[in-house]
Coordinates of C-alpha atoms in Angstrom, one line a residue:
M23 CA -3.7 -22.1 -24.9
F24 CA -1.4 -20.5 -27.5
L25 CA -2.8 -16.8 -26.6
C26 CA -2.0 -17.4 -23.0
S27 CA 1.3 -18.6 -23.8
Q28 CA 1.9 -15.5 -26.2
I29 CA 0.9 -13.3 -23.3
V30 CA 3.2 -14.6 -20.6
F31 CA 6.0 -14.6 -23.2
N32 CA 5.4 -11.1 -23.8
I33 CA 5.2 -10.1 -20.2
L34 CA 8.6 -12.1 -19.5
T35 CA 10.3 -10.2 -22.7
F36 CA 9.2 -7.0 -21.2
L37 CA 10.5 -7.8 -17.6
I38 CA 13.9 -8.8 -19.1
Y39 CA 14.3 -5.8 -21.6
N40 CA 12.9 -3.0 -19.3
Q41 CA 14.3 -3.0 -16.1
I42 CA 12.5 -0.2 -14.4
M43 CA 13.6 0.9 -10.9
A44 CA 11.3 2.0 -8.2
K45 CA 11.8 5.7 -7.6
F46 CA 12.2 5.3 -3.8
S47 CA 14.7 3.1 -2.0
K48 CA 13.4 0.4 0.3
L49 CA 14.7 2.4 3.4
Q50 CA 12.9 5.7 1.9
V51 CA 9.5 3.7 1.8
L52 CA 9.9 2.2 5.3
D53 CA 10.9 5.7 6.7
A54 CA 7.8 7.6 5.1
I55 CA 5.5 4.9 6.3
V56 CA 6.8 4.8 9.9
R57 CA 7.1 8.7 10.0
T58 CA 3.5 9.3 8.8
G59 CA 2.1 6.4 10.1
M60 CA -0.8 6.0 7.6
V61 CA -1.3 4.5 4.2
P62 CA -4.7 5.5 2.3
V63 CA -5.8 2.4 0.5
Y64 CA -7.9 3.3 -2.8
Y65 CA -9.0 2.0 -6.1
N66 CA -11.2 3.8 -8.7
K67 CA -11.2 2.8 -12.4
D68 CA -11.4 6.1 -13.5
I69 CA -7.9 8.0 -14.0
E70 CA -9.1 11.5 -13.4
T71 CA -10.9 10.5 -10.0
A72 CA -7.7 8.5 -8.8
K73 CA -5.6 11.5 -9.9
N74 CA -7.8 14.0 -7.7
I75 CA -7.8 11.5 -4.7
L76 CA -4.1 11.4 -4.7
K77 CA -3.6 15.0 -5.0
A78 CA -6.0 15.5 -2.2
C79 CA -4.0 13.2 0.0
Y80 CA -0.9 14.6 -0.9
A81 CA -2.0 18.3 0.2
G82 CA -3.3 16.4 3.4
G83 CA 0.4 15.4 4.2
V84 CA 0.1 11.8 3.0
R85 CA 3.4 10.6 1.7
A86 CA 2.9 6.7 1.2
F87 CA -0.3 5.7 -0.9
E88 CA -1.8 2.5 -1.9
F89 CA -3.5 1.8 -5.1
T90 CA -5.4 -1.6 -5.1
N91 CA -5.0 -4.1 -8.0
R92 CA -9.1 -4.5 -7.7
G93 CA -10.5 -3.9 -11.0
D94 CA -10.3 -4.7 -14.8
F95 CA -7.3 -2.8 -16.2
A96 CA -6.2 -1.6 -12.8
Q97 CA -2.4 -1.7 -14.2
E98 CA -3.3 0.8 -16.8
V99 CA -4.7 3.3 -14.2
F100 CA -1.8 2.8 -12.1
A101 CA 0.7 3.3 -14.6
E102 CA -1.0 6.7 -15.5
L103 CA -1.2 7.5 -11.6
V104 CA 2.7 6.8 -11.4
K105 CA 3.4 9.3 -14.3
F106 CA 1.0 11.9 -12.7
A107 CA 2.5 11.5 -9.2
A108 CA 6.1 12.0 -10.5
K109 CA 4.9 15.4 -11.9
D110 CA 2.4 16.6 -9.5
C111 CA 3.0 14.9 -6.3
P112 CA 7.0 14.3 -6.5
D113 CA 7.5 13.1 -2.8
M114 CA 4.5 10.7 -3.0
I115 CA 5.6 7.1 -2.7
L116 CA 3.3 4.9 -4.9
G117 CA 2.6 1.2 -4.0
I118 CA 0.2 -1.6 -5.0
G119 CA -2.1 -3.5 -3.0
S120 CA -4.2 -6.8 -3.1
I121 CA -1.3 -8.5 -4.8
V122 CA -1.5 -12.6 -4.1
D123 CA 1.0 -13.7 -6.7
A124 CA 4.5 -13.5 -8.0
P125 CA 3.8 -12.5 -11.6
T126 CA 1.3 -9.8 -10.7
A127 CA 3.9 -8.3 -8.2
S128 CA 6.6 -8.3 -11.0
L129 CA 4.3 -6.5 -13.5
Y130 CA 3.4 -3.8 -11.1
I131 CA 7.0 -3.4 -10.0
Q132 CA 7.8 -2.8 -13.6
L133 CA 5.1 -0.2 -13.8
G134 CA 6.8 1.7 -11.0
A135 CA 5.3 0.4 -7.7
N136 CA 7.6 1.3 -4.8
F137 CA 5.9 -1.1 -2.5
I138 CA 3.8 -4.2 -2.6
V139 CA 1.1 -5.1 -0.3
G140 CA -1.4 -8.3 -0.1
P141 CA -4.2 -9.6 1.8
L142 CA -2.3 -12.9 2.3
F143 CA 1.4 -14.0 2.7
N144 CA 3.0 -15.6 -0.3
P145 CA 6.7 -16.5 -0.2
D146 CA 7.1 -16.2 -4.0
V147 CA 6.0 -12.5 -4.0
A148 CA 8.8 -12.1 -1.1
K149 CA 11.3 -13.5 -3.3
V150 CA 10.5 -11.1 -6.5
C151 CA 10.5 -8.1 -4.1
N152 CA 13.6 -9.0 -2.3
R153 CA 15.4 -9.3 -5.7
R154 CA 14.3 -5.7 -6.7
L155 CA 14.7 -4.4 -2.9
V156 CA 11.1 -3.4 -2.9
P157 CA 9.3 -3.7 0.5
Y158 CA 6.7 -6.4 0.8
T159 CA 4.0 -5.8 3.3
P160 CA 1.7 -9.4 3.3
G161 CA -1.5 -9.9 5.1
C162 CA -1.0 -11.9 8.3
G163 CA -3.7 -13.4 10.6
S164 CA -1.5 -15.3 13.1
V165 CA 1.9 -15.1 15.0
S166 CA 2.9 -17.7 13.0
E167 CA 2.3 -15.9 9.8
I168 CA 4.1 -12.9 10.9
G169 CA 7.2 -14.9 11.8
F170 CA 7.3 -16.7 8.7
A171 CA 7.1 -13.6 6.6
Q172 CA 9.7 -11.9 8.8
E173 CA 12.0 -14.8 8.2
L174 CA 11.7 -13.9 4.3
G175 CA 12.6 -10.4 4.8
C176 CA 9.3 -8.7 5.3
D177 CA 9.9 -5.7 7.6
L178 CA 6.5 -4.6 7.9
C179 CA 3.5 -7.1 8.3
K180 CA 0.1 -6.4 8.0
I181 CA -2.6 -7.9 9.9
F182 CA -5.7 -8.2 8.1
P183 CA -8.6 -8.2 8.5
A184 CA -7.3 -6.4 11.6
G185 CA -10.5 -6.1 13.2
S186 CA -11.5 -9.8 13.1
V187 CA -8.1 -11.2 13.8
G188 CA -8.3 -9.5 17.3
G189 CA -7.9 -5.8 16.9
P190 CA -5.5 -3.7 19.1
S191 CA -5.3 -6.5 21.8
F192 CA -3.8 -8.7 19.1
V193 CA -1.2 -6.2 18.3
S194 CA -0.1 -5.5 21.9
N195 CA -0.1 -9.4 22.4
V196 CA 2.0 -9.9 19.6
K197 CA 4.5 -7.3 20.5
A198 CA 5.0 -8.7 24.0
P199 CA 7.0 -11.7 23.1
M200 CA 8.0 -10.1 19.6
P201 CA 8.8 -6.4 20.4
W202 CA 10.9 -6.0 17.0
T203 CA 7.7 -6.6 15.1
M204 CA 6.4 -3.7 12.8
I205 CA 2.7 -4.0 12.3
M206 CA 0.2 -2.1 9.9
A207 CA -3.4 -2.7 10.7
T208 CA -5.9 -2.7 7.8
G209 CA -9.5 -3.1 8.3
A210 CA -11.6 -1.6 11.3
V211 CA -9.3 1.6 11.2
E212 CA -11.3 4.7 11.3
P213 CA -10.0 8.6 10.8
T214 CA -11.1 9.6 14.5
E215 CA -8.8 10.4 17.4
E216 CA -10.3 7.6 19.5
N217 CA -9.8 4.9 17.0
L218 CA -6.2 5.9 15.9
T219 CA -5.0 6.4 19.4
E220 CA -6.2 2.9 20.4
W221 CA -4.5 1.2 17.5
F222 CA -1.1 3.3 18.1
K223 CA -1.2 2.8 21.9
A224 CA -1.2 -1.0 21.1
G225 CA 1.9 -0.8 19.1
V226 CA 1.2 -0.6 15.5
T227 CA 3.9 0.9 13.2
A228 CA 1.2 2.3 10.8
V229 CA -2.4 1.9 9.8
G230 CA -3.8 1.1 6.2
M231 CA -7.3 3.0 5.8
G232 CA -9.7 2.8 2.8
S233 CA -13.5 3.7 2.6
K234 CA -13.6 5.7 5.9
L235 CA -11.1 8.1 4.5
F236 CA -12.9 8.5 1.1
P237 CA -16.7 9.2 1.7
K238 CA -18.4 8.4 -1.2
E239 CA -20.4 11.5 -1.3
A240 CA -17.2 13.7 -1.2
V241 CA -15.8 11.5 -4.1
S242 CA -19.0 11.7 -6.1
S243 CA -19.3 15.4 -5.8
G244 CA -15.7 16.2 -6.2
N245 CA -15.1 17.5 -2.7
W246 CA -11.5 17.0 -2.8
D247 CA -11.2 19.4 0.3
T248 CA -12.9 17.0 2.7
I249 CA -10.6 14.3 1.8
T250 CA -7.6 16.6 2.4
T251 CA -9.0 17.6 5.8
L252 CA -9.5 14.0 6.7
C253 CA -6.0 13.2 6.1
K254 CA -4.7 16.2 8.0
N255 CA -6.8 15.4 11.1
A256 CA -5.9 11.5 10.8
L257 CA -2.1 12.3 10.7
G258 CA -2.5 14.9 13.5
Y259 CA -4.0 12.2 15.6
I260 CA -1.5 9.7 14.8
Q261 CA 1.4 12.0 15.7
K262 CA -0.4 12.8 19.0
A263 CA -1.0 9.2 20.0
K264 CA 2.8 8.3 19.1
G265 CA 3.7 11.1 21.7

């Protein structure tokens, strides 16, 4: 019990005395996501692999990248990735995903996260992000959840899992009565012209894409050019679909 209290105290002390600012402003982050229309979603416990993935995406034209909080010591990998990006991929905007509570969001903001993404909507996370003007994109599965998230300042909402909540049809049906809504679809998104065209014609602002963008064989063999090509092609399909 004492150990847990000490850990919490140490984190709070760090937050108070080390007010690190995100490198990119909220408007810059949203502009990059809207402009490119795609946010790769990735996690790897190996920092060198993560660096190579980030660099391959950057070479492919990606400018907003979501690293996910899904493994032990993920925060340590993320911290190193932020430092690497600042030097080798200076225009890359790094965010963190799979965030479900406010303390974790605070920790990653202190480590340099420029945006926060979650699989669910937590009002406490919205408060933390709004205080620091860091975009929060929560996972929503209904029109009501999207509406509540918008009330608390979430400009871009993620529908998740996008394929299960209704796919492109869900997007177009939400935007009919709420045309101001900005949606990022994550789940059931593929780097093909047919799939991306369907999502963007339905009205998404952006898509989040994970495993389909990072074939296991390409990652295991270190074939980073394959990932760069997939990113370039996907971004091209998106721009074409947006007209």
